[in-house]
Coordinates of N, CA and C in Angstrom, one line a residue:
Chain A
D1 N 96.3 165.0 117.1 CA 95.9 166.0 117.2 C 96.2 167.0 116.4
T2 N 96.0 167.2 115.1 CA 96.0 168.2 113.4 C 96.9 169.9 114.7
A3 N 97.7 170.2 114.3 CA 98.5 171.6 114.8 C 97.7 172.7 114.7
V4 N 97.7 172.8 113.2 CA 97.3 173.5 112.1 C 96.2 173.2 111.4
S5 N 94.4 173.8 111.6 CA 93.8 172.9 111.1 C 93.0 174.0 110.3
Q6 N 92.5 173.5 108.8 CA 91.5 174.5 108.3 C 90.5 173.7 107.9
T7 N 88.9 174.2 107.4 CA 87.9 174.1 106.7 C 87.6 174.9 106.0
P8 N 86.7 174.0 104.9 CA 86.8 172.9 104.5 C 88.4 172.4 104.0
K9 N 88.9 171.2 103.5 CA 90.0 171.0 102.6 C 89.6 171.0 101.5
Y10 N 88.1 171.2 100.9 CA 87.7 171.3 99.2 C 86.5 172.2 99.2
L11 N 86.7 172.6 98.2 CA 85.5 174.2 98.2 C 85.7 175.0 96.4
V12 N 83.8 174.2 95.9 CA 84.2 174.1 94.6 C 82.9 175.4 94.6
T13 N 83.0 176.7 93.5 CA 81.7 177.2 94.0 C 81.3 177.9 92.3
Q14 N 80.9 178.9 92.0 CA 79.9 179.2 91.5 C 81.1 181.3 91.3
M15 N 81.5 181.5 90.4 CA 81.9 183.1 90.2 C 80.7 183.8 90.7
G16 N 81.3 185.2 91.8 CA 79.8 186.1 92.6 C 80.1 185.5 93.5
N17 N 80.2 184.7 94.1 CA 79.8 183.8 95.4 C 80.4 184.5 96.5
D18 N 80.1 183.9 98.0 CA 81.0 184.4 98.7 C 81.5 183.5 99.6
K19 N 82.8 183.5 100.2 CA 83.1 182.1 100.7 C 83.6 182.2 101.8
S20 N 84.1 181.3 103.3 CA 84.9 181.5 103.8 C 86.0 180.2 104.2
I21 N 87.0 180.4 104.9 CA 87.6 179.9 105.3 C 88.6 179.8 106.4
K22 N 87.9 178.6 107.2 CA 88.7 179.2 109.0 C 90.3 177.7 109.4
C23 N 90.6 178.9 110.3 CA 92.0 178.4 110.4 C 92.1 178.6 112.0
E24 N 92.1 177.4 112.7 CA 92.7 177.1 114.1 C 94.3 176.7 113.9
Q25 N 94.6 176.7 115.3 CA 96.0 176.3 115.7 C 96.2 176.3 117.2
N26 N 96.5 175.3 117.8 CA 96.4 174.7 119.2 C 98.1 174.7 119.4
L27 N 98.5 175.1 118.8 CA 100.3 175.7 119.3 C 100.3 176.9 120.0
G28 N 99.3 177.4 120.6 CA 100.0 178.3 121.1 C 100.7 179.6 121.0
H29 N 100.8 180.2 119.7 CA 102.0 180.7 118.8 C 100.7 182.1 118.5
D30 N 101.9 183.2 118.8 CA 101.4 184.6 118.0 C 100.4 184.6 116.6
T31 N 101.5 184.5 115.9 CA 101.2 184.9 114.0 C 101.1 184.3 113.9
M32 N 100.0 184.1 112.7 CA 99.2 183.4 111.8 C 99.3 184.3 110.2
Y33 N 98.8 182.8 109.5 CA 99.3 183.4 108.2 C 97.9 183.2 107.3
W34 N 97.8 183.7 106.5 CA 97.5 183.2 104.5 C 98.3 183.7 103.6
Y35 N 98.1 182.0 102.7 CA 99.5 182.2 101.7 C 98.6 181.4 100.6
K36 N 98.4 182.2 99.5 CA 98.0 181.2 98.2 C 99.2 180.6 97.8
Q37 N 98.7 179.0 97.3 CA 99.7 178.9 96.1 C 98.4 178.6 95.0
D38 N 99.1 179.0 93.9 CA 98.8 179.1 92.8 C 99.0 177.4 91.9
S39 N 98.4 177.4 90.6 CA 98.8 176.0 89.9 C 99.4 175.9 89.3
K40 N 100.7 176.6 89.7 CA 102.4 176.1 88.9 C 103.0 176.7 90.4
K41 N 102.4 175.6 91.7 CA 102.7 175.7 92.4 C 103.2 177.2 94.0
F42 N 102.7 178.0 93.0 CA 104.1 179.4 93.6 C 102.8 179.9 95.0
L43 N 103.8 179.5 95.6 CA 103.2 180.2 97.2 C 103.3 181.8 97.6
K44 N 102.7 182.5 97.4 CA 102.8 184.2 98.1 C 101.7 184.5 99.6
I45 N 102.5 185.3 100.1 CA 101.8 185.3 101.2 C 100.8 186.8 101.1
M46 N 99.5 186.5 101.5 CA 98.3 186.9 101.7 C 99.1 188.2 103.0
F47 N 97.9 187.4 104.6 CA 97.8 188.1 105.5 C 99.0 187.8 106.2
S48 N 99.5 188.6 107.5 CA 99.9 187.6 108.5 C 98.9 188.6 109.7
Y49 N 98.7 187.7 111.0 CA 98.6 188.5 111.7 C 99.2 188.1 113.1
N50 N 99.5 189.4 114.2 CA 100.4 188.5 115.2 C 99.3 189.3 116.8
N51 N 98.4 188.3 117.4 CA 98.1 188.2 118.2 C 96.8 189.1 117.9
K52 N 95.8 188.8 117.4 CA 95.1 188.8 116.3 C 95.2 190.6 115.9
E53 N 96.5 190.8 115.8 CA 96.3 192.5 114.9 C 97.1 192.6 113.6
L54 N 96.6 193.3 112.3 CA 96.9 192.8 111.1 C 98.4 193.3 111.1
I55 N 99.2 192.5 110.2 CA 100.1 192.9 110.3 C 100.8 193.4 108.7
I56 N 100.8 192.6 108.1 CA 101.1 192.0 107.0 C 100.2 192.3 106.0
N57 N 99.8 193.3 104.8 CA 98.7 192.6 104.0 C 99.5 192.7 102.8
E58 N 99.1 191.9 101.5 CA 100.3 192.2 101.1 C 99.3 192.5 99.7
T59 N 98.9 193.2 99.7 CA 98.4 194.2 98.3 C 97.1 193.3 97.2
V60 N 96.0 192.3 98.8 CA 95.3 191.8 97.9 C 94.3 192.4 98.3
P61 N 93.3 192.3 97.2 CA 92.0 192.4 96.8 C 91.3 192.9 97.8
N62 N 90.5 193.8 97.6 CA 90.0 194.1 99.0 C 88.3 193.2 99.0
R63 N 88.3 192.3 99.1 CA 87.4 191.5 98.2 C 88.1 190.5 99.5
F64 N 89.2 190.1 99.7 CA 90.0 189.0 101.0 C 89.7 189.8 102.3
S65 N 89.3 189.2 102.9 CA 88.9 190.0 104.3 C 89.4 188.6 105.2
P66 N 90.9 188.9 106.3 CA 90.8 188.1 107.2 C 90.1 188.4 108.5
K67 N 90.5 188.0 109.2 CA 89.2 188.2 110.5 C 89.8 187.0 111.5
S68 N 90.4 187.6 112.4 CA 91.2 187.0 114.1 C 90.2 187.4 115.2
P69 N 89.6 186.3 115.5 CA 88.5 186.4 116.8 C 89.7 186.4 118.4
D70 N 90.7 185.5 118.2 CA 91.3 185.6 118.7 C 92.7 184.9 118.5
K71 N 93.9 184.8 119.0 CA 95.4 184.7 118.7 C 95.4 182.5 118.0
A72 N 94.2 182.0 118.3 CA 94.4 181.2 117.5 C 93.6 180.4 116.5
H73 N 92.6 181.5 116.1 CA 92.1 181.5 114.9 C 92.4 182.4 113.8
L74 N 92.3 182.2 112.8 CA 92.4 183.1 111.7 C 92.2 182.5 110.6
N75 N 91.1 183.3 109.9 CA 89.5 183.2 109.3 C 89.8 183.6 108.1
L76 N 89.5 183.6 107.1 CA 89.7 184.3 105.4 C 88.1 184.4 105.1
H77 N 87.6 185.3 104.2 CA 86.1 185.1 104.2 C 86.9 186.0 102.0
I78 N 86.4 185.5 101.6 CA 86.5 186.2 100.0 C 84.7 186.7 99.4
N79 N 84.8 187.7 99.2 CA 83.2 187.8 98.4 C 83.8 188.4 97.1
S80 N 82.7 188.0 96.5 CA 82.3 188.0 94.7 C 83.5 187.3 94.4
L81 N 83.5 185.9 94.0 CA 84.5 185.0 94.2 C 85.2 185.5 92.2
E82 N 86.2 185.6 92.0 CA 86.6 185.8 90.1 C 87.0 184.4 89.8
L83 N 87.0 183.4 88.6 CA 88.0 182.6 88.0 C 89.6 182.4 89.1
G84 N 90.0 184.3 89.2 CA 91.5 183.5 89.5 C 91.5 183.5 90.2
D85 N 90.7 183.4 91.5 CA 90.7 182.9 92.9 C 91.0 181.6 93.3
S86 N 91.1 180.6 92.3 CA 91.2 179.3 91.9 C 92.5 179.0 93.0
A87 N 92.6 178.4 94.0 CA 93.8 177.9 94.2 C 93.4 177.4 95.4
V88 N 95.3 177.0 96.1 CA 94.8 176.6 97.3 C 95.2 177.3 98.1
Y89 N 95.0 177.6 99.4 CA 94.9 178.8 100.9 C 95.2 177.6 101.8
F90 N 96.4 178.3 102.0 CA 97.7 178.0 103.1 C 97.7 178.6 104.2
C91 N 97.0 177.9 105.6 CA 96.9 178.7 106.7 C 98.0 178.3 107.5
A92 N 98.8 179.4 108.1 CA 100.3 178.9 108.8 C 100.2 179.9 110.2
S93 N 101.3 179.4 111.4 CA 101.4 179.7 111.8 C 103.1 179.5 112.6
S94 N 103.8 180.7 113.4 CA 104.9 180.4 114.1 C 104.4 181.8 115.4
Q95 N 105.6 180.9 115.9 CA 106.0 181.1 117.1 C 105.9 182.7 117.6
K96 N 107.8 183.8 116.3 CA 107.8 184.6 116.4 C 107.8 185.0 115.2
G97 N 107.2 184.3 113.9 CA 107.2 185.3 112.8 C 108.4 184.3 111.4
G98 N 108.3 184.1 110.5 CA 108.7 183.1 109.8 C 110.1 184.4 109.8
G99 N 110.2 185.4 109.3 CA 111.5 186.8 108.8 C 112.1 186.6 110.2
T100 N 111.4 186.6 111.3 CA 112.5 186.4 112.7 C 113.0 185.2 113.1
G101 N 112.7 184.0 112.5 CA 113.4 183.3 113.3 C 112.9 182.2 113.3
G102 N 111.6 182.3 113.1 CA 110.3 181.1 113.4 C 109.8 180.6 112.9
E103 N 109.8 178.8 112.8 CA 109.1 178.3 111.9 C 108.2 178.7 111.7
L104 N 107.6 178.4 110.5 CA 106.4 178.1 109.5 C 105.4 176.5 109.8
F105 N 104.8 176.5 110.7 CA 103.9 175.5 110.4 C 102.5 175.6 110.0
F106 N 102.5 175.2 108.4 CA 101.4 174.9 108.1 C 99.9 173.8 108.0
G107 N 98.8 174.2 107.8 CA 97.9 173.5 107.9 C 98.1 172.5 106.1
E108 N 96.8 172.2 106.5 CA 96.6 171.0 105.0 C 96.6 171.9 103.3
G109 N 96.1 172.6 104.1 CA 95.3 173.6 102.7 C 94.0 173.2 102.2
S110 N 93.7 174.9 101.9 CA 92.1 174.4 101.2 C 91.8 174.9 99.7
R111 N 91.7 173.9 99.1 CA 91.1 173.7 97.9 C 90.2 175.0 97.1
L112 N 90.4 175.7 96.7 CA 89.2 176.0 96.2 C 89.1 176.4 95.1
T113 N 87.9 176.0 94.2 CA 88.1 176.1 92.8 C 86.3 177.2 92.2
V114 N 86.4 177.9 91.4 CA 85.5 178.6 91.3 C 85.5 178.5 89.9
L115 N 83.9 178.0 89.6 CA 83.6 177.7 88.1 C 82.9 178.8 87.7
Chain B
A1 N 114.8 194.4 96.3 CA 113.6 193.1 96.9 C 114.0 192.1 96.6
Q2 N 114.0 191.5 98.2 CA 114.0 189.5 98.6 C 113.6 188.9 96.5
S3 N 114.3 188.0 96.6 CA 113.4 187.1 95.2 C 114.2 185.9 96.0
V4 N 114.0 185.1 95.6 CA 113.9 183.5 95.4 C 114.2 182.5 94.4
T5 N 115.1 182.2 93.8 CA 115.6 181.4 92.6 C 115.5 179.6 92.4
Q6 N 114.5 179.1 92.5 CA 115.2 177.6 91.9 C 115.2 177.1 90.6
P7 N 116.2 176.9 90.4 CA 116.7 177.2 88.5 C 115.7 175.5 88.2
D8 N 115.7 174.4 88.8 CA 115.6 173.1 88.6 C 113.9 173.0 88.7
I9 N 112.5 173.1 88.0 CA 111.2 173.2 87.9 C 111.3 171.6 88.8
H10 N 111.8 170.5 87.7 CA 111.3 169.1 88.1 C 112.8 168.5 87.7
I11 N 113.4 167.3 89.3 CA 114.6 166.6 89.0 C 113.9 164.7 89.0
T12 N 114.9 163.9 88.5 CA 114.3 162.5 88.4 C 115.8 162.1 89.1
V13 N 115.6 161.3 90.3 CA 116.9 160.2 90.6 C 116.4 159.0 90.9
S14 N 117.1 158.1 90.3 CA 116.6 156.8 91.1 C 117.5 157.1 92.5
E15 N 116.7 155.9 93.3 CA 116.3 155.6 94.6 C 117.7 155.4 95.0
G16 N 118.9 155.7 96.3 CA 119.9 155.8 96.6 C 121.1 156.5 96.7
A17 N 120.6 157.3 94.8 CA 121.8 158.5 94.1 C 121.9 159.5 95.0
S18 N 123.0 159.9 95.0 CA 122.6 161.7 95.7 C 121.8 162.6 94.8
L19 N 122.0 163.5 96.1 CA 120.5 164.3 95.2 C 121.4 166.2 95.7
E20 N 121.2 167.0 94.1 CA 121.4 168.6 94.7 C 120.6 169.6 94.5
L21 N 119.4 170.3 95.7 CA 118.3 170.7 94.9 C 119.3 172.4 94.6
R22 N 119.1 172.7 94.1 CA 119.7 174.8 94.1 C 118.6 175.2 94.4
C23 N 119.2 176.6 95.1 CA 118.9 177.9 95.6 C 119.5 178.9 95.5
N24 N 119.2 180.4 94.5 CA 120.1 181.3 95.2 C 118.9 182.4 95.4
Y25 N 119.6 183.2 96.2 CA 118.3 183.9 97.1 C 119.5 185.8 96.6
S26 N 117.9 186.6 96.5 CA 119.1 187.8 96.2 C 118.2 188.9 97.3
Y27 N 119.5 189.1 98.5 CA 119.1 189.5 99.3 C 120.1 191.0 100.0
G28 N 120.2 192.1 100.5 CA 121.0 192.6 100.6 C 121.9 192.5 101.8
A29 N 121.1 192.2 103.3 CA 122.3 191.9 103.6 C 121.5 189.9 104.5
T30 N 122.1 190.1 105.3 CA 122.3 188.6 105.9 C 120.8 187.7 105.4
P31 N 120.9 187.1 105.0 CA 119.0 186.8 104.8 C 118.9 185.2 105.7
Y32 N 117.8 184.8 106.4 CA 117.1 183.6 107.3 C 116.9 183.1 106.0
L33 N 117.3 181.8 105.7 CA 117.6 180.4 104.5 C 116.3 179.9 105.2
F34 N 115.7 179.0 104.4 CA 114.8 177.8 104.6 C 114.2 176.8 103.6
W35 N 114.5 175.6 103.7 CA 114.0 174.4 103.0 C 112.9 173.8 103.9
Y36 N 111.9 174.1 102.2 CA 110.3 173.3 103.2 C 109.8 172.4 102.0
V37 N 108.8 171.3 102.7 CA 109.4 170.4 101.9 C 107.8 169.6 101.4
Q38 N 107.3 169.6 100.6 CA 106.0 169.4 100.7 C 105.7 168.2 99.6
S39 N 104.6 167.3 100.5 CA 104.4 165.7 99.7 C 102.7 166.4 99.2
P40 N 102.3 165.5 98.0 CA 101.1 165.0 97.5 C 100.0 165.6 98.7
G41 N 99.1 166.7 98.2 CA 97.9 167.2 99.0 C 98.1 167.3 100.8
Q42 N 99.5 167.9 101.2 CA 99.9 167.9 102.4 C 100.2 169.3 102.3
G43 N 100.3 170.5 103.8 CA 100.8 170.8 104.0 C 102.4 171.0 103.6
L44 N 103.2 172.6 104.0 CA 104.7 172.4 103.5 C 105.2 172.1 105.1
Q45 N 106.3 171.1 104.9 CA 107.0 170.8 106.8 C 108.2 171.2 106.6
L46 N 109.0 172.3 107.4 CA 109.9 172.4 107.8 C 111.1 171.5 107.6
L47 N 112.6 171.6 106.4 CA 113.5 170.4 107.0 C 114.3 170.8 107.7
L48 N 114.9 172.5 107.3 CA 116.2 173.0 108.1 C 115.7 174.4 107.6
K49 N 117.3 175.0 108.5 CA 116.9 177.6 108.4 C 118.3 177.0 109.3
Y50 N 119.1 178.2 107.7 CA 120.5 178.5 108.4 C 119.8 180.4 108.9
F51 N 120.5 180.7 109.6 CA 120.0 182.1 110.2 C 121.0 182.7 110.8
S52 N 122.8 182.2 111.2 CA 124.0 182.4 111.4 C 124.5 181.3 111.9
G53 N 125.8 181.6 112.0 CA 126.9 180.9 112.6 C 127.4 179.8 111.2
D54 N 127.6 178.3 111.6 CA 128.2 177.1 110.9 C 127.0 177.0 109.3
T55 N 127.9 177.3 108.4 CA 126.9 177.3 107.0 C 126.5 176.4 106.8
L56 N 126.9 175.3 107.1 CA 126.3 174.1 107.1 C 125.6 173.2 107.7
V57 N 123.9 173.3 107.2 CA 122.9 172.9 108.3 C 122.2 171.5 108.4
Q58 N 122.2 171.2 109.2 CA 121.2 169.7 109.1 C 119.9 169.5 109.3
G59 N 119.1 168.5 108.5 CA 117.4 169.0 109.0 C 117.6 167.7 109.2
I60 N 116.3 166.9 108.7 CA 115.4 165.9 109.3 C 115.4 165.9 108.0
K61 N 115.0 163.9 107.9 CA 115.2 162.9 107.1 C 116.4 162.8 106.6
G62 N 117.6 163.3 107.2 CA 118.0 163.3 106.5 C 119.8 164.2 105.7
F63 N 118.8 165.2 105.5 CA 119.4 166.7 104.2 C 120.2 167.3 104.9
E64 N 120.9 168.1 104.5 CA 121.3 169.2 104.9 C 121.6 170.1 104.1
A65 N 121.7 171.6 104.4 CA 122.3 172.5 102.7 C 123.3 173.4 104.2
E66 N 123.8 173.9 102.5 CA 124.8 174.8 102.9 C 125.0 176.4 102.3
F67 N 125.0 177.3 103.4 CA 125.2 178.8 102.9 C 126.5 179.3 102.1
K68 N 126.2 179.5 101.1 CA 127.6 180.0 101.0 C 126.9 181.6 99.6
R69 N 127.4 183.1 100.6 CA 127.0 184.4 100.9 C 127.7 184.2 99.8
S70 N 129.2 183.8 98.9 CA 129.9 184.0 97.9 C 128.7 183.9 96.5
Q71 N 128.2 182.9 96.4 CA 127.2 182.6 94.9 C 125.9 183.1 96.0
S72 N 125.5 183.3 96.7 CA 124.1 183.9 96.9 C 123.3 182.5 97.2
S73 N 124.0 181.4 97.2 CA 122.9 179.8 97.5 C 122.7 179.0 98.4
F74 N 122.2 178.3 98.3 CA 121.6 177.8 100.0 C 120.9 176.4 99.1
N75 N 121.9 175.5 98.9 CA 121.3 174.6 98.2 C 121.4 172.9 99.0
L76 N 120.4 172.2 98.5 CA 120.0 171.5 99.4 C 120.6 170.0 99.2
R77 N 120.8 169.6 100.6 CA 121.9 167.7 99.5 C 121.5 166.7 100.1
K78 N 121.7 165.8 99.2 CA 120.8 163.7 100.5 C 121.9 163.1 99.8
P79 N 123.2 162.7 100.6 CA 123.4 161.4 100.2 C 122.9 159.9 99.4
S80 N 122.3 159.8 100.0 CA 121.1 159.0 99.5 C 120.0 158.3 99.7
V81 N 118.6 158.8 98.2 CA 117.4 158.9 98.0 C 116.7 158.4 98.5
H82 N 115.6 157.8 99.3 CA 114.5 157.2 99.2 C 113.0 157.9 99.1
W83 N 112.6 156.6 98.5 CA 111.3 156.8 97.4 C 110.8 158.1 97.9
S84 N 110.7 157.8 99.5 CA 109.5 158.8 100.3 C 110.0 159.8 100.1
D85 N 110.9 160.1 99.7 CA 111.5 161.5 99.8 C 111.2 162.3 98.2
A86 N 109.8 161.5 97.7 CA 109.4 162.1 96.4 C 108.7 163.0 96.8
A87 N 108.8 164.6 96.2 CA 107.8 166.0 96.8 C 107.8 167.0 96.3
E88 N 107.6 168.4 96.8 CA 108.0 169.0 96.3 C 109.0 169.9 97.4
Y89 N 110.0 170.6 96.3 CA 110.7 171.3 97.3 C 111.0 172.8 97.6
F90 N 110.9 173.9 98.4 CA 110.7 174.6 98.2 C 111.8 175.6 99.5
C91 N 112.2 176.4 98.7 CA 113.4 176.9 99.4 C 112.9 178.2 100.0
A92 N 112.5 179.6 100.6 CA 112.5 180.3 101.1 C 113.4 181.6 101.8
V93 N 113.2 182.5 101.7 CA 114.1 183.7 102.2 C 113.1 184.4 103.6
G94 N 113.8 184.6 104.5 CA 112.9 185.8 105.4 C 114.3 186.6 105.5
S95 N 113.7 187.7 106.5 CA 115.1 188.9 106.8 C 114.0 189.2 108.8
R96 N 115.1 189.2 108.9 CA 115.0 189.5 110.5 C 114.0 191.4 110.8
G97 N 113.5 191.1 111.5 CA 112.4 192.1 111.2 C 110.8 192.1 111.1
T98 N 110.7 191.4 110.0 CA 109.8 191.5 109.2 C 108.6 189.9 109.8
D99 N 107.9 189.5 109.2 CA 107.5 188.2 109.2 C 106.6 187.7 108.0
K100 N 107.8 188.0 107.0 CA 107.0 187.5 105.9 C 108.1 186.4 104.8
L101 N 107.8 185.6 104.0 CA 109.1 184.7 103.6 C 108.6 185.0 102.4
I102 N 109.9 184.8 102.1 CA 109.2 184.8 100.0 C 109.9 183.4 99.6
F103 N 109.0 182.5 99.1 CA 109.6 181.6 98.8 C 109.8 181.4 97.2
G104 N 111.0 180.5 96.8 CA 110.9 180.1 95.4 C 109.6 179.5 94.7
T105 N 110.1 178.6 93.6 CA 108.8 177.9 92.8 C 108.9 177.3 92.7
G106 N 109.8 176.2 94.0 CA 109.7 174.7 94.2 C 110.2 174.3 92.5
T107 N 110.9 172.7 93.9 CA 111.1 171.9 93.0 C 110.7 170.6 92.7
R108 N 109.9 170.5 92.2 CA 109.7 168.9 92.1 C 110.3 167.9 92.2
L109 N 110.9 166.6 92.6 CA 111.2 165.8 92.9 C 110.9 164.5 92.9
Q110 N 111.2 163.5 91.4 CA 110.7 161.9 91.6 C 111.7 161.1 91.5
V111 N 111.2 160.1 92.4 CA 112.6 158.8 92.7 C 111.7 157.6 92.1
F112 N 112.8 157.4 91.1 CA 112.6 155.9 90.3 C 113.1 154.8 90.6
P113 N 112.5 153.7 91.4 CA 112.9 152.2 91.8 C 114.3 151.7 91.2

């Protein structure tokens, strides 16, 4: 039973389209995150939510809109996709928040390719 | 501002050899330090973490890391590498009161038989 699951795992789309990635965690954690990993493997935090409340928004273009319907789900919607959005997007969760001592549990990633 | 440097982009070792992956951080106070491993096509898995106390921390899969404040380092070590250790390794730094982890650029480990 996967702890943090993301769908879809692969996404290929055209520039200008809108797409969503879904994330669910069954660990009972309060905090969820979206990270972006670029082609050079660099991982950068995009957003974090604690119990459905936005905590971190790291100067991400407003084309990216996270939504957390409940604390077990954190979805990422991207409008007007651009070539530079091609990356692997990781969802993660933690009990206390990674910076305050909680271990981050990562999903397997969603590879987005924008053509 | 916090930052993490992993000076080695790519390391190759023979199976059974010892391993040390370097990590240097920049942070004003005592950091929280982490090592994660990413196997191909997978998410990241925590190997070990340092918050306080004993500066030598033990992790899973036979890994350990030592926090050296004077050198701002948190190097990862393993005495004998197995072929299954081939993966990407990430060092990360966090701080009290925030949810933000800053990751290094990663070190890719290749293991030859």
